[in-house]
PDB file of C-alpha atoms in Angstrom:
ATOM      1  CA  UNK A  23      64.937 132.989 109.150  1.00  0.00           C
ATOM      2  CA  UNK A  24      66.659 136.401 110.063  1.00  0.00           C
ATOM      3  CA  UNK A  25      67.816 137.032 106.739  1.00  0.00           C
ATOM      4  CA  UNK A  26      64.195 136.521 105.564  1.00  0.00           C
ATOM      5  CA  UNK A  27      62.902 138.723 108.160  1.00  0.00           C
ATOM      6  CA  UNK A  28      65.231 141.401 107.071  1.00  0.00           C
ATOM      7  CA  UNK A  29      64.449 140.831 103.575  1.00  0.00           C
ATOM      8  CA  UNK A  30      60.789 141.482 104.598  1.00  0.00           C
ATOM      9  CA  UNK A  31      61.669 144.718 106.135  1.00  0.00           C
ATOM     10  CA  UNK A  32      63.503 145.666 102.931  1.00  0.00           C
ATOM     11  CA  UNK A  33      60.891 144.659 101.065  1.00  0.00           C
ATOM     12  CA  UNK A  34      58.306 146.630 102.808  1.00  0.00           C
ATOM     13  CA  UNK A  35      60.439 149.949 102.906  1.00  0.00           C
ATOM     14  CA  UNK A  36      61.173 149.552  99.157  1.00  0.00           C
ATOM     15  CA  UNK A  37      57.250 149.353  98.833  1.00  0.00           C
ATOM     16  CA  UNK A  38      56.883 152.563 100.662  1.00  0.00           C
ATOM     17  CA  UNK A  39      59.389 154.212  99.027  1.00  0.00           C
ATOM     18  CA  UNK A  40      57.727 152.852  95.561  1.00  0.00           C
ATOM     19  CA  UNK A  41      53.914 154.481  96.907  1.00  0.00           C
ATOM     20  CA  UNK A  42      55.559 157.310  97.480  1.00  0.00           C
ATOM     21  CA  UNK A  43      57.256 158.227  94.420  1.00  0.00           C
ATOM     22  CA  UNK A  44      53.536 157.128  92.447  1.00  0.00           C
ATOM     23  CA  UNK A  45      52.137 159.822  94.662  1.00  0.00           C
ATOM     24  CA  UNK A  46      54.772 162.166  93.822  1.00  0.00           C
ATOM     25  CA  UNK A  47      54.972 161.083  90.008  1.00  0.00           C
ATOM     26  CA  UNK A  48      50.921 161.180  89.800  1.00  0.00           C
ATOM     27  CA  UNK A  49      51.088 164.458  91.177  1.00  0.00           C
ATOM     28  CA  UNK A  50      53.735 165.874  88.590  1.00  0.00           C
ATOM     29  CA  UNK A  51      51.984 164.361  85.799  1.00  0.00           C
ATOM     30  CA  UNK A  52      48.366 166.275  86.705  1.00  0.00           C
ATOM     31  CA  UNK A  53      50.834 169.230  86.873  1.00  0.00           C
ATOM     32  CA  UNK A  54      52.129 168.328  83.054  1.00  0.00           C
ATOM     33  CA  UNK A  55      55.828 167.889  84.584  1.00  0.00           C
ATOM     34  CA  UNK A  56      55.557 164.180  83.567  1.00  0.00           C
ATOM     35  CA  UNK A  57      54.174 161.845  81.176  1.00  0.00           C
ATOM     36  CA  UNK A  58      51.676 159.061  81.509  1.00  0.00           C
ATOM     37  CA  UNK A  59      54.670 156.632  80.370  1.00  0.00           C
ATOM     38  CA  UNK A  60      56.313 157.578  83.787  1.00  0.00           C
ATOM     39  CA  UNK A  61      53.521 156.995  85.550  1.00  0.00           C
ATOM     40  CA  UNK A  62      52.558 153.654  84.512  1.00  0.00           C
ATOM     41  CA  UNK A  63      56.641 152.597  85.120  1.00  0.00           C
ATOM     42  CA  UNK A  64      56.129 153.797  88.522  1.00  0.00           C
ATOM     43  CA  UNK A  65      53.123 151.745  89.079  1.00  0.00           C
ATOM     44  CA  UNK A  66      55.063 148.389  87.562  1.00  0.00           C
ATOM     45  CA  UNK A  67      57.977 149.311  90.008  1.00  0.00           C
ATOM     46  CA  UNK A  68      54.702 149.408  92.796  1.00  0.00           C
ATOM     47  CA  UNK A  69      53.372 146.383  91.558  1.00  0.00           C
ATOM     48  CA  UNK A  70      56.568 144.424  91.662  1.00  0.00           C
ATOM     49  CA  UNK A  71      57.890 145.117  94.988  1.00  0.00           C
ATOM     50  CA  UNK A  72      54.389 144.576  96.910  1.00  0.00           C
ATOM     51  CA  UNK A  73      55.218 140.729  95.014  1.00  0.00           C
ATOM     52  CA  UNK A  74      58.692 141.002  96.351  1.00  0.00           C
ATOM     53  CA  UNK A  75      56.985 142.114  99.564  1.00  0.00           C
ATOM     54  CA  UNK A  76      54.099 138.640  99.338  1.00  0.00           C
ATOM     55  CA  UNK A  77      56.678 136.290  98.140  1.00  0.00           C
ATOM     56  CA  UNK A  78      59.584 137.282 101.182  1.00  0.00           C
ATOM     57  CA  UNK A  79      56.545 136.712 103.818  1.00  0.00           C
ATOM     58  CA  UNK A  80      55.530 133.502 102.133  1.00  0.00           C
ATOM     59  CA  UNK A  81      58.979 132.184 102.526  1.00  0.00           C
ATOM     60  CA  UNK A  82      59.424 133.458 105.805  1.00  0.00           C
ATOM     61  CA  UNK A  83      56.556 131.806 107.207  1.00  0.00           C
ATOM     62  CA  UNK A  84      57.262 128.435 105.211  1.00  0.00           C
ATOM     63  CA  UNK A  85      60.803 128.694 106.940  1.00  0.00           C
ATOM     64  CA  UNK A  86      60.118 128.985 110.182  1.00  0.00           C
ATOM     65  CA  UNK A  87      57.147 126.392 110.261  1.00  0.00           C
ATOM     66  CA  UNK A  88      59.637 124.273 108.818  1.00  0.00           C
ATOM     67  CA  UNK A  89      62.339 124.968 111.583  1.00  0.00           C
ATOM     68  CA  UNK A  90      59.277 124.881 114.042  1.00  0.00           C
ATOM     69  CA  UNK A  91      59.034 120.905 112.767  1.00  0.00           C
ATOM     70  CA  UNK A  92      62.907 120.077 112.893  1.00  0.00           C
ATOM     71  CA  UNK A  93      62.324 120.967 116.704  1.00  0.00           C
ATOM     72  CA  UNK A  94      60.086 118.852 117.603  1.00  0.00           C
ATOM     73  CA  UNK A  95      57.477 122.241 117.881  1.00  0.00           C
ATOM     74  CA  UNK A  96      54.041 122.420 116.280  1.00  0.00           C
ATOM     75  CA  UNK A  97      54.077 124.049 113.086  1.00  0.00           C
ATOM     76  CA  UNK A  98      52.341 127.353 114.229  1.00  0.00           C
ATOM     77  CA  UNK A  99      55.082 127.779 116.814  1.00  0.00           C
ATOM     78  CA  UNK A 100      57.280 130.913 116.655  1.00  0.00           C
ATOM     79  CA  UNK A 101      60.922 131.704 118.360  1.00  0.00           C
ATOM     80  CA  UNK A 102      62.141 135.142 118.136  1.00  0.00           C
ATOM     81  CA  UNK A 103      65.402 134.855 117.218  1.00  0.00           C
ATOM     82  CA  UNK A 104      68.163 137.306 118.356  1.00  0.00           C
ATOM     83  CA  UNK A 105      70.484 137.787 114.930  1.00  0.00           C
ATOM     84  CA  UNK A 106      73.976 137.172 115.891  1.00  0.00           C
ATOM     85  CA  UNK A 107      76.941 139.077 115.286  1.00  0.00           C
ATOM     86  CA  UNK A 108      79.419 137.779 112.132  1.00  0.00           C
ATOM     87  CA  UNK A 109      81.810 135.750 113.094  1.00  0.00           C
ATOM     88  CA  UNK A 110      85.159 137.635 113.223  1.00  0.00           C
ATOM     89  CA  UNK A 111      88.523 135.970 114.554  1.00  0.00           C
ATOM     90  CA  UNK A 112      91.812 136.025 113.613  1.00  0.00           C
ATOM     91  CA  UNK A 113      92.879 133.505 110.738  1.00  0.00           C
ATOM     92  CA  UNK A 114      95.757 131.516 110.958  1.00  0.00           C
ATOM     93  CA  UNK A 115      98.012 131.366 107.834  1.00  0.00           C
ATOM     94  CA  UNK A 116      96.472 128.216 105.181  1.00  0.00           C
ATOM     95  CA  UNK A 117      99.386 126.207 106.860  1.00  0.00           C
ATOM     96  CA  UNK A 118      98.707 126.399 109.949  1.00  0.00           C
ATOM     97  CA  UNK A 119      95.433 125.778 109.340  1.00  0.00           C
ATOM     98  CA  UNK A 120      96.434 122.364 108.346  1.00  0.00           C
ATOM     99  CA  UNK A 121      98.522 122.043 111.523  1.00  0.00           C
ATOM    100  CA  UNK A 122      95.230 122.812 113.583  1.00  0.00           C
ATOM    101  CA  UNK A 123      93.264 120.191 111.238  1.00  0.00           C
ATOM    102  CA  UNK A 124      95.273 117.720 111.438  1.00  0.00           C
ATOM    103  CA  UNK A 125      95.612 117.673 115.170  1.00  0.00           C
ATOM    104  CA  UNK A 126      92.120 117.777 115.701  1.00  0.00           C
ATOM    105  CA  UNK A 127      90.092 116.339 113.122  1.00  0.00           C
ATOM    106  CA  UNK A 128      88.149 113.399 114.420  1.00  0.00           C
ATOM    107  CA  UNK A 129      87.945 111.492 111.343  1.00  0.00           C
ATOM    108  CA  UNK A 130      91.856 111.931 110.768  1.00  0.00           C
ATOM    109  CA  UNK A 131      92.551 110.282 114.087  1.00  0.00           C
ATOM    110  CA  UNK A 132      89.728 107.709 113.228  1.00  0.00           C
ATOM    111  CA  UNK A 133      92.128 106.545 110.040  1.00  0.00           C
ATOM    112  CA  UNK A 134      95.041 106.719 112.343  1.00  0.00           C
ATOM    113  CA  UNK A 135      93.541 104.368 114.925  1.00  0.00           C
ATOM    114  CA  UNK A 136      92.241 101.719 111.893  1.00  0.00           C
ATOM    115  CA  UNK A 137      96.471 102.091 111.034  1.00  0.00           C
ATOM    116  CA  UNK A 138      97.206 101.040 114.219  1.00  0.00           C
ATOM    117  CA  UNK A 139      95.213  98.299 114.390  1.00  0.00           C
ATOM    118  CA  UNK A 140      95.882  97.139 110.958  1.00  0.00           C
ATOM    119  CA  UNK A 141      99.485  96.894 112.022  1.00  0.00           C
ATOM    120  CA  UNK A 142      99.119  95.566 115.468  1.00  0.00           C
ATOM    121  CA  UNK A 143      96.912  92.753 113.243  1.00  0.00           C
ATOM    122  CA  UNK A 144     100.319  92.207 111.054  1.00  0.00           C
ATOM    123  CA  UNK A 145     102.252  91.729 114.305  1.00  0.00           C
ATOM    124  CA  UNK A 146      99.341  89.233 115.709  1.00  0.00           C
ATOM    125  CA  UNK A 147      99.395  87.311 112.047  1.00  0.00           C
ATOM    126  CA  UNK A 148     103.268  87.049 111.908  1.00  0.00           C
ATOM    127  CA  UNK A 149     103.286  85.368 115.753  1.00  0.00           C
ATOM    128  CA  UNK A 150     100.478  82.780 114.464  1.00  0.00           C
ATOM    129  CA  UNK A 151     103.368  81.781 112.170  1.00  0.00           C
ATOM    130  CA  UNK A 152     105.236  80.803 114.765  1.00  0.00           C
ATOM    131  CA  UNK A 153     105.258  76.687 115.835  1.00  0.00           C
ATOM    132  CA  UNK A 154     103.660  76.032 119.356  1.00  0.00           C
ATOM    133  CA  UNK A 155     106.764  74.615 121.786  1.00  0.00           C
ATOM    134  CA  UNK A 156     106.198  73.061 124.523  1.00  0.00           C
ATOM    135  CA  UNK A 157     108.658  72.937 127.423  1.00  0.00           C
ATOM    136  CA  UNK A 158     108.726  69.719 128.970  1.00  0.00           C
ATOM    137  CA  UNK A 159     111.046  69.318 132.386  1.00  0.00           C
ATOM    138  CA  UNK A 160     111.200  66.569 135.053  1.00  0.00           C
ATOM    139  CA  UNK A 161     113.323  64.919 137.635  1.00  0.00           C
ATOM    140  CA  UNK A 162     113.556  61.070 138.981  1.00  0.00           C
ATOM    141  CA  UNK A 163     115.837  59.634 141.529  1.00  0.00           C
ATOM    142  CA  UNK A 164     117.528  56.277 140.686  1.00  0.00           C
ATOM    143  CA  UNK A 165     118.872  53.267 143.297  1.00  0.00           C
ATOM    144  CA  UNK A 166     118.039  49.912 144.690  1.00  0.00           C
ATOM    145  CA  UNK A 167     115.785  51.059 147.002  1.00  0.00           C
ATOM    146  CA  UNK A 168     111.982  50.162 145.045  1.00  0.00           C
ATOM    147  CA  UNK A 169     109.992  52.350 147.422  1.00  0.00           C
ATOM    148  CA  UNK A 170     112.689  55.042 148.025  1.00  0.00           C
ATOM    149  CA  UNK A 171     112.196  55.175 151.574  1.00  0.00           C
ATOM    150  CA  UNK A 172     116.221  55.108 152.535  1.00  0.00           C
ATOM    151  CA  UNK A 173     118.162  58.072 150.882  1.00  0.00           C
ATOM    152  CA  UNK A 174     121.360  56.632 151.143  1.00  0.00           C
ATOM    153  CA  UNK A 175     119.993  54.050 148.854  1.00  0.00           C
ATOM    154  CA  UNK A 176     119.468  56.386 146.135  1.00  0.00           C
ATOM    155  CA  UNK A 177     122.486  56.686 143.966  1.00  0.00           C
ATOM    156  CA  UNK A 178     121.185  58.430 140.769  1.00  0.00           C
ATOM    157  CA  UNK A 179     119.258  61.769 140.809  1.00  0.00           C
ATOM    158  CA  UNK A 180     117.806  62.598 136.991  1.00  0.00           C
ATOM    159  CA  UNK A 181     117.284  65.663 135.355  1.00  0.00           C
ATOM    160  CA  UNK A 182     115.381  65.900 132.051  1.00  0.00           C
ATOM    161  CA  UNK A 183     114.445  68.627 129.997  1.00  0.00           C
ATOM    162  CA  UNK A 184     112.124  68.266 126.351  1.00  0.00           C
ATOM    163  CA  UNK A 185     110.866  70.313 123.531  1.00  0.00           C
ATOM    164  CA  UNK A 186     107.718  69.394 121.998  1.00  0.00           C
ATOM    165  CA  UNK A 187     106.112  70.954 118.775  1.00  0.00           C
ATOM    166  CA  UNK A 188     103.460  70.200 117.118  1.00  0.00           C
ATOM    167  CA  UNK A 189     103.123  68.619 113.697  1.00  0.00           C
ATOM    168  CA  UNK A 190     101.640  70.677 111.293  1.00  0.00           C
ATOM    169  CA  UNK A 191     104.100  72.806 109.942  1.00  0.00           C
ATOM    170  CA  UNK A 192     103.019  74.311 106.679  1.00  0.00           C
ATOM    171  CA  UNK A 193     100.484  76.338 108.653  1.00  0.00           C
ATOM    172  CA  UNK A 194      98.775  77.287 105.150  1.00  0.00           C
ATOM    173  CA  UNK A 195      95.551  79.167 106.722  1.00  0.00           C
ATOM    174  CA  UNK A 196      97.680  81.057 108.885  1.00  0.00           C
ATOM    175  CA  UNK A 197     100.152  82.295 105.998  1.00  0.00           C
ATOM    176  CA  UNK A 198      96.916  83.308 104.189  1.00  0.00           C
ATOM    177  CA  UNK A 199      96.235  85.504 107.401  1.00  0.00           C
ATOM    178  CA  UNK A 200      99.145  86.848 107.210  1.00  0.00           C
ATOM    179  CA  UNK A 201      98.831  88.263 103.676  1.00  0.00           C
ATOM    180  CA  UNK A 202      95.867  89.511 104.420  1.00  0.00           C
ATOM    181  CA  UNK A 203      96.565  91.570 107.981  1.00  0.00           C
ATOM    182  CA  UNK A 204      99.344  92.917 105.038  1.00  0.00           C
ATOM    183  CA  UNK A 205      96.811  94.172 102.370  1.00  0.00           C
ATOM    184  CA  UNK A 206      94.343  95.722 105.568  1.00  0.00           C
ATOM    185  CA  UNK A 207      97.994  97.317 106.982  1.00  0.00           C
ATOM    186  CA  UNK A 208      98.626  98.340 103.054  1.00  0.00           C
ATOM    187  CA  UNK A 209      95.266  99.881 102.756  1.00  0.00           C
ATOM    188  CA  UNK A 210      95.193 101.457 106.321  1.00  0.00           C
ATOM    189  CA  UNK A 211      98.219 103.631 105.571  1.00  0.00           C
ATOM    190  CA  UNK A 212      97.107 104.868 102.337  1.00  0.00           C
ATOM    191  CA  UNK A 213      93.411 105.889 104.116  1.00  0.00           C
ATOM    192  CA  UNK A 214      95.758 107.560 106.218  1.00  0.00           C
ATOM    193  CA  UNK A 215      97.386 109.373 103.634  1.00  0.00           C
ATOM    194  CA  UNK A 216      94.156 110.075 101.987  1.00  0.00           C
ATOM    195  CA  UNK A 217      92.701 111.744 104.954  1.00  0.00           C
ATOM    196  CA  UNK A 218      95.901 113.546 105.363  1.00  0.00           C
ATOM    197  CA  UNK A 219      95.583 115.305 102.036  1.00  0.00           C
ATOM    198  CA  UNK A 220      91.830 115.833 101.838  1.00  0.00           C
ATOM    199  CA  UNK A 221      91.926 117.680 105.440  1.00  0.00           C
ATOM    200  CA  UNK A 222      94.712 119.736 103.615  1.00  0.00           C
ATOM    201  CA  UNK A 223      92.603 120.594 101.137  1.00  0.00           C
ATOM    202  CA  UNK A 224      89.042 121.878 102.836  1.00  0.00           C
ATOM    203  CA  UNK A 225      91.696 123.382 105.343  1.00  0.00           C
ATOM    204  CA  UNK A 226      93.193 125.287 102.813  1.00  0.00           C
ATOM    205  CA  UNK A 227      89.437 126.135 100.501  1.00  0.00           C
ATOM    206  CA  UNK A 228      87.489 126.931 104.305  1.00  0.00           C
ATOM    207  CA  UNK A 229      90.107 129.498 104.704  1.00  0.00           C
ATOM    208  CA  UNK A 230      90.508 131.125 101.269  1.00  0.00           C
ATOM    209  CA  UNK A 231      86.541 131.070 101.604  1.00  0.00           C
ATOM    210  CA  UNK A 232      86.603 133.146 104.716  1.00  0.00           C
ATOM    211  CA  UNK A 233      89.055 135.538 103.397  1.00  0.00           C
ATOM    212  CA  UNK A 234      87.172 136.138 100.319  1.00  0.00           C
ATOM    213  CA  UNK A 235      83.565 136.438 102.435  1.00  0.00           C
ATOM    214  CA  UNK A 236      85.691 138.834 104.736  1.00  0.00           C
ATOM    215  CA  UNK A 237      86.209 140.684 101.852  1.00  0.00           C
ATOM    216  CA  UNK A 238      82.524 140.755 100.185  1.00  0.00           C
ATOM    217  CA  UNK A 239      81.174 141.919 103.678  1.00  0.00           C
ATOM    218  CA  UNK A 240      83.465 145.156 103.248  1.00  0.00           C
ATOM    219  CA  UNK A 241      82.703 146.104  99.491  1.00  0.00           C
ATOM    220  CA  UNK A 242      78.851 144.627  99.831  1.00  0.00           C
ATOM    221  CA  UNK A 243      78.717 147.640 102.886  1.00  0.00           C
ATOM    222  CA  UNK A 244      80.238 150.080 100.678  1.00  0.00           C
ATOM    223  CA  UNK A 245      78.011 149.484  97.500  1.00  0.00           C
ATOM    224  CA  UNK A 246      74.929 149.542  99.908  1.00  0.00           C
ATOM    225  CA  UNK A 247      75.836 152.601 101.200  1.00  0.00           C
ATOM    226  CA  UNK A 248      76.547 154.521  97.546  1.00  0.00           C
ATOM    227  CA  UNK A 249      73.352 152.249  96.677  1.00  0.00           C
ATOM    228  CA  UNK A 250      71.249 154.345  99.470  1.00  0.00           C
ATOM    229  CA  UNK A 251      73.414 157.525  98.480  1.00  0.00           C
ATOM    230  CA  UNK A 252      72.075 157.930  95.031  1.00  0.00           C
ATOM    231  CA  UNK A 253      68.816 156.625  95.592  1.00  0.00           C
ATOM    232  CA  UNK A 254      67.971 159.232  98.448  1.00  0.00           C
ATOM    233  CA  UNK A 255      69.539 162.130  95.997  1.00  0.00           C
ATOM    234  CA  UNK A 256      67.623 160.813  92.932  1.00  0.00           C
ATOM    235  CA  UNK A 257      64.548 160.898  94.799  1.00  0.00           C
ATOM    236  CA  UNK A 258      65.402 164.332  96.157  1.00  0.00           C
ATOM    237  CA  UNK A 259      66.689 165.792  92.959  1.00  0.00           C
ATOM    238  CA  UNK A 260      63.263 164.418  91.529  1.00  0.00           C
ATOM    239  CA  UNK A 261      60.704 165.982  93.852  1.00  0.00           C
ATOM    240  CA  UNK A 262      62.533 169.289  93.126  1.00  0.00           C
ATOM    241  CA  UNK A 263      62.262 168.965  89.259  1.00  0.00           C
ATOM    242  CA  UNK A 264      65.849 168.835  88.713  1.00  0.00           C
ATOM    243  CA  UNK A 265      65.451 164.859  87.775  1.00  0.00           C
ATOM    244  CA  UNK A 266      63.237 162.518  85.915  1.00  0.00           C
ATOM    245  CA  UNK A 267      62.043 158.968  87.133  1.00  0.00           C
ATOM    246  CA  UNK A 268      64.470 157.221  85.334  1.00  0.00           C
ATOM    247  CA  UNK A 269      67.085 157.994  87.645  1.00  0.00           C
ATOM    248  CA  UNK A 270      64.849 157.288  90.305  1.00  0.00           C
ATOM    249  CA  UNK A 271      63.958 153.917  89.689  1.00  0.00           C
ATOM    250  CA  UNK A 272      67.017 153.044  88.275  1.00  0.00           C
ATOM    251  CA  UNK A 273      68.809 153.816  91.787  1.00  0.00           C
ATOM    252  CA  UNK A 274      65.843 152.083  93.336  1.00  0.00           C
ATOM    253  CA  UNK A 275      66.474 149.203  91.488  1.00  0.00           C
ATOM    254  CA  UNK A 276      70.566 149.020  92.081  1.00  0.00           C
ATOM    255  CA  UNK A 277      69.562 149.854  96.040  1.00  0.00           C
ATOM    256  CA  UNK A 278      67.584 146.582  96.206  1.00  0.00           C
ATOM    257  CA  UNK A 279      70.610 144.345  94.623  1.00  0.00           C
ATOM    258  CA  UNK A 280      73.020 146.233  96.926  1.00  0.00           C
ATOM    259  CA  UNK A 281      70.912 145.366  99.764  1.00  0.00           C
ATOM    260  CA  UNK A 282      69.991 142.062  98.919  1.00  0.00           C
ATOM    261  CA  UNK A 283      73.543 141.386  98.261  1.00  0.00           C
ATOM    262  CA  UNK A 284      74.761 142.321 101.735  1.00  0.00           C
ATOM    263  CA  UNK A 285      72.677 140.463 103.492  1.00  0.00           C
ATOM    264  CA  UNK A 286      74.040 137.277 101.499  1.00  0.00           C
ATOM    265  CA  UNK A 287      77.452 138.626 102.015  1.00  0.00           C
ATOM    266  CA  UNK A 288      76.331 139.244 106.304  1.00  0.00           C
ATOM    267  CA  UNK A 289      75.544 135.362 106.052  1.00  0.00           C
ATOM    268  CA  UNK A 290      77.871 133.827 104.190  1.00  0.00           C
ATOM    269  CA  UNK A 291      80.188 135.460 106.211  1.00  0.00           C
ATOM    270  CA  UNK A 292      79.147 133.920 109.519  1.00  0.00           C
ATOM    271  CA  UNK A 293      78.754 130.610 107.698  1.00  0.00           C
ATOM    272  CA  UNK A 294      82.062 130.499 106.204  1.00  0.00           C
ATOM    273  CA  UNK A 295      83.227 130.821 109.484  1.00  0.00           C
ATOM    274  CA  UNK A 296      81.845 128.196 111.108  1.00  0.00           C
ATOM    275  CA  UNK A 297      82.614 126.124 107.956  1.00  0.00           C
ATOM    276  CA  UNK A 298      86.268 126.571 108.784  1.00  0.00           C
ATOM    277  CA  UNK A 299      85.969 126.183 112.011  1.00  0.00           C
ATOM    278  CA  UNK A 300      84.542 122.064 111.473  1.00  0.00           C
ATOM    279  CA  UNK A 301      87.230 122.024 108.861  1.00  0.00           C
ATOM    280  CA  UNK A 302      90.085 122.765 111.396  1.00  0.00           C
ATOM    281  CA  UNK A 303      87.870 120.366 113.461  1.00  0.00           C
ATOM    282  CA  UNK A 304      87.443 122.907 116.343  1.00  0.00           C
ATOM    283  CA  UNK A 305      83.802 123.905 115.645  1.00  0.00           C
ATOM    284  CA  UNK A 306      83.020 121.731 118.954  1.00  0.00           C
ATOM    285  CA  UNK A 307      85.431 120.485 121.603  1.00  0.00           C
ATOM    286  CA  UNK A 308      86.076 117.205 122.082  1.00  0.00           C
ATOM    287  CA  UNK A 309      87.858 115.524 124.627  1.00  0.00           C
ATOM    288  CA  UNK A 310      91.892 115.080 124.349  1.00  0.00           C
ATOM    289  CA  UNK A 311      92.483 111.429 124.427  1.00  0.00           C
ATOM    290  CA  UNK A 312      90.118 111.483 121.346  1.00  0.00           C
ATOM    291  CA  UNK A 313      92.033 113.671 119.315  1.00  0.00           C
ATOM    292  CA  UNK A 314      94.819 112.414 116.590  1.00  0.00           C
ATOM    293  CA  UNK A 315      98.145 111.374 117.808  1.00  0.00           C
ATOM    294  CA  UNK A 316     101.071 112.878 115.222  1.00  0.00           C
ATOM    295  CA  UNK A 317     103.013 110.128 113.414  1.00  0.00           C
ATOM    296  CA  UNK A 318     106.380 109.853 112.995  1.00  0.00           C
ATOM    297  CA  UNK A 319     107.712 111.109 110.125  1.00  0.00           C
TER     298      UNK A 319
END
């Protein structure tokens, strides 16, 4: 929505710049300075950026009934919007950037924790395997006494101590567990891995993106500023008769790419920024015990 409202603005002061340069073109060619040819390109230029003009507004207003709707808002609703600055902070070298990813990336310590419980599964499978024992301990005291009432009459005292275990040794079902908490531990670790080197990779794309946006912003503000420079000297050197149209609308035209492609290179800027910044998973904080734990390597 803010780049749309600023490409309205362009769009209007590229249509008064356009009027005015008819005017001044109409005027030279009453004068016989200027041909009806020039004229009639002039009025094209006209007619083309009031369409620029229509079409921006159309898209504007589409847009923000549209973001009117995602909030819950009736379509007619409008929000003035405050444009934010772009996103400037101080990169981290590509491998750190992995560090940072990989101790904070939710979904990395999601794989972890299915790792962990694949293998705590193994451990679980391989105790199933075990047989169940019973330990089985008594006592009994021996003599002629049949209702044990006279101590001295007890001569023996018994000890006994059993094992029991039960029958079913082959334990089939539980071997088949057992293979199976294997192939889930198998597959765990190399999800693990998996994650690992995908998290490498956006880490290392997000930042060579923001680098290379950083970049654009700097030459886009430099072209738009020769852009303007020529254009305001064409249309000066033009009004004095020192010029012809062609210059002028041919630095008219390169102003309106310059500008339109700095206010891409404004928001791609800010975006590829926050794009990094859910890439190193920091883009919103979440609370520590959530966060991966390292392996051990």
């Amino acid at each position: 929505i803010l780049r749309l409202r600023q490409q309205v603005q362009s769009d209007q002061a590229s249509f008064k710049r356009m009027d005015a340069l008819h005017r001044v073109t109409r005027t030279k060619e009453v004068l016989g300075r200027t041909t009806r040819v020039d004229t009639l390109r002039v009025e094209l230029l006209q007619g083309q950026a009031l369409a620029r003009l229509e079409s921006s507004k159309e898209r504007l207003d589409s847009t923000q009934r549209d973001f009117a709707e995602l909030l819950g808002f009736m379509p007619d609703t409008f929000f003035e919007l405050k444009p934010p600055p772009i996103l400037e902070f101080d990169v981290p070298q590509s491998a750190e950037c992995v560090k940072i990813a990989l101790a904070n990336r939710l979904d990395y310590a999601q794989a972890l924790q299915d790792s962990e419980d694949a293998a705590r599964g193994v451990r679980i499978a391989r105790r199933k395997l075990l047989p169940d024992l019973n330990l089985i301990a008594g006592h009994s005291w021996r003599g002629d006494d049949p209702i044990g009432l006279d101590p001295a009459r007890l001569e023996e005292n018994a000890w006994y101590v059993g094992l029991s275990v039960d029958t079913d040794l082959n334990r089939t079902r539980e071997r088949n567990a057992l293979g199976q908490a294997g192939i889930d531990q198998s597959s765990a670790q190399q999800t693990v891995e998996i994650v690992e080197r995908s998290i490498a990779r956006q880490g290392q794309q997000h930042y060579l993106a923001y680098r290379r946006a950083q970049a654009e912003v700097k030459i886009a503000n430099r072209n738009f500023d020769l852009a303007a420079a020529r254009g305001k000297l064409a249309r000066r050197l033009f009004e004095f008769g020192r010029g012809d149209n062609f210059s002028v609308t041919d630095a008219e035209t390169a102003f309106l790419q310059a500008e339109r492609q700095l206010l891409l290179a404004r928001a791609e800027a800010s975006i590829s920024g926050y794009r990094l910044f859910r890439a190193l998973g920091t883009l919103i904080e979440v609370p520590q015990e959530l966060k991966p734990v390292p392996r051990l390597r």
